[in-house]
Amino acid sequence: MLASLSRVLDDAFPGTSRRWTWLALLLVPALVAGLLTWAFWSPSSSHGAAKAAVVNLDEPVTVDGRLVPLGRQLAAELVHGEDKRYEWVLTDTEDAGKGLRDGTYAASVTVPRTFSERATSSATGRPLEATQATLEVETSPEAALADASVSQDVADAAVRTLNTQVVETYLDNVYVGFTTLHEQMGKAADGADRLADGTGDLATGTRRLAGGARGLVAGLNDLRSGATQVAQGTGAIAQGSTRLATAAGQLATGATKLADGTGRLADGSHRLAGGLSKAARDTKQLPALTRRLADGARQVADGNRRLADTVTPVADRIVTAIDGVPSATDATNDLARLSARCRADAGSGGTDQQFCESLARASDRLSAVAGDIDGMKSRARSAAGEIKQSLNTLASGAEQVADGTAQLATRSKTLASGIASAATGARQLDTGIKAADKGARQLSAGAGQLSRGGTSLAAGATRLNTGAQQVAAGTAQAHKGAGDLASGADRLSGGAAKADDGATTLAKGLTDGLGEVPAYTSTEREHLSKVAATPVLAPASATGDLGPIAGTFFLVLALWAGALATYLVIGAVPASALTSRLPTWRLAGRALIPGTVVAVVTGALLGLGLAPFLGLDLTGRLAFLAVTLLAALAFTALCQAAAAVLRRSGRLLSVAVLVLTVATGALSSIPAPLAAAEPLLPTHGAIIALRAIATGAGGDLAGGLAHLVVWLLIGLAGTFYATERHRALSPHDLRLDSPVI
C-alpha cells in the first residue's frame, strides 16, 4: 500500500526537486493564511508601525466664566484614547505636512483655530449664528489603502467622544434646570396654596362684609328714623324751653312785683300792728281811730284781694307752664341713648365720628344741669303755690281785719277785746306778710334762675336739634353710601369667590404639574447625562470580533490558493491514462492521491494551527479541523477537475474564484452582481461553516457542510470525466506540438 502510494507520488513529482516541490505546496497556504491572519487579526491594536499627526491650532474660549479648550481635549483624546491603531503624535503644521509627504505620518488631523468657538457657539444666546466645528483630515500619499478611512473613523470617534462630553455637560445643565424648576414650582405651589387659603379667607370676609353692609344699611335706616325723631323731639324741647323761659321771665317779673307789693304790705302790716298796738293803748281815741282803722283795713283788704286776684292767675299759669315743660332728666336720658347709638354706628363706619363726639358733649352738659333745672322747676312750682296760698290767706285775713275793724267801729263796746284781737291778728298778719315777702323774694330769685335755665335749655335744645338734623342728613348720606357699599361688597364677594376658585385651580395645577417636573440628584444627573448623550450603544460581541472572522476567511483563501498551486505543479490527469489498462475509476483515484495528500496535510496544519487562537474547546477544535479538512479536499477536487476538464482555462477559473472570494468576503457593501455571485462560489460554504464554529454564533453550519459536500462531489465527478476523456486521443491531440496536460 505504501509502496503503491510512493510510486503514485513519484509519478506526480518526477525529477530531483520533489522535496522542494512538496515543501512549497505546503508552505503556500500556510504563508497565505498565517500572514493575512496575523496582519488582520487585531487591526485596532497598537503594533507601533503606523503614526498619525495631531495639529492643534485651536484657541480656547470662555463660556459662562469658564475656560473651554475643546481643541486641547480632542487632541488629548486622540493621543491618549483607547484606539491604538495609530500612534498619534502632537506636532505643528510644518512637521505634519512634511511627515505626510515622506510617509512618516499615515494621516494628519488638524484642529482649526475656531474649533472651540464654533463648538460652543450654541451657548452664545444667538441661535441663528451657531455653527458646527470641523476637522481637517489628510492622508499621506504613501499610506496604505484603508488608512484614509481608518484615520477618518478614528477622528470621528474622537469627535463623537468630545460631542458626547459636550452633550453630557449640556444635558447636566438641563437636568439642573429641571431640578431648579421643580424646586421653584414647589415653592410656587406652596405660595399658591397659601394664596388659595388667603383668597378663601378673603371670600369669607367679603361675604361677611356684604352681610355687614346690608346690616349697616338697615341700621342706618333705623338711625335715620331715630335721628329724625330726635330732631323732632329736640325741636319740641327747644320750643318748650323757649316757652318755659318766657313764662319764667313773666313769673320773675310778677314775682318782683309781688315782692314789691309784699314789701309794702309788710310795711303796712307793720304799721298796722303798731297802730293796733297804739290803738290798744289809746282806747280813748278808739271810735275815731277804729273808724280810720276800719277804713285802712278795708283798703288793705281790698289791696290784698286785688293782689291775690292778680297773683293767683299768674301763679296758676306758672304752675301750668312748669308742668308743661318736659323733664330735663328724661331729655338727658334720651340724648344719652342717642349718643350711644351714634357711637355704635360710627364704629361700623356709618356715622361721622366728630358729630357723635359733639352729641356726647352736649349730652354730658345737659346731664350736668338736668338735676338743677328739675330742682329749680320744682322749687318754682312750690314757691308759686305757696305765694298763691299766702296771698289768698292774706286776702282772707285782710278781709277779716276789715270786717273786724268795721265791727270795731260799730261796736266800740267790744273795742278793747276787739283791738286786742286785732292787734294779735295784726301781729300774725305781719308775720305772714313777712313770710309772704320772703317767699315772694325767693320766687323772684327762683323764677330768674328758671328763666336763665330755660334760656340755656332752649339754646342747648336748639343746638341739639341742629345736630340731630345734621345726624339725620348725614345718616341719609351714610345710608346711600352704605347701599353703595353693600352693592360693592356683593360684587367684591363675587370677585373674591372667583379669585378663590382661580387660586385653588392654580394651586392644584401647580401641585399636579410639580409631579410632572422631575428633580434629580447629582448622581442621577450624571447617569442620565451619559445615557441621554449616548442613548444607543453597540457593544462588541463575539461575532463582531475581527480576529476569528478574518482568520477563517484567510484560512479559506489559503486552502483555495494551496489547491490552485498544487495543480499548477502537478498534472491533473495521470500521464499513463492513455496507455494504462486499469479501469477509469482507479486511474481517477490515483490522480486524486497527490492532491489529497497535500490537502490533508495542509488542512491539518492550518486547522490545528489556527484553532488555539479561536478560544475553542476540544469539541470545537475537532469540528473546526474536520471542516477544514473537508474544505481542503473539496477545493483540491474542484481545482483538479477544472484543470483536467478546462486545462489552462480551468486554472484561470480557479484564480477568478480566488479573486471573487476576496472581493465578496472583505466587505458586504459590494455591487449587486458580485453579491449575487457570492453564494455560488465554492468557497462560500467553507466560510459559513468555519465561521459558525469559530464564532459560536450559531451560523448555518449544516448548510455550509452540504455546500462543501456538493462541490466535493462535483470535483470528483469532473476528475472522473476528464480521466475518461483522456483515455482516447482526438484528432487535435495527435498533433506533435500538443502540450502535455
Coordinates of C-alpha atoms in Angstrom, one line a residue, residues 184-196 507 510-511:
Q184 CA -39.4 76.7 42.2
M185 CA -42.6 75.0 41.2
G186 CA -42.7 73.5 44.7
K187 CA -42.3 77.0 46.2
A188 CA -44.9 78.4 43.8
A189 CA -47.3 75.5 44.7
D190 CA -46.8 76.3 48.4
G191 CA -47.4 80.0 47.7
A192 CA -50.5 79.2 45.6
D193 CA -51.8 77.1 48.5
R194 CA -51.3 80.0 50.8
L195 CA -52.9 82.3 48.2
A196 CA -55.8 79.9 48.0
A507 CA -52.6 75.7 43.4
L510 CA -49.0 73.7 40.2
T511 CA -49.3 70.8 42.6

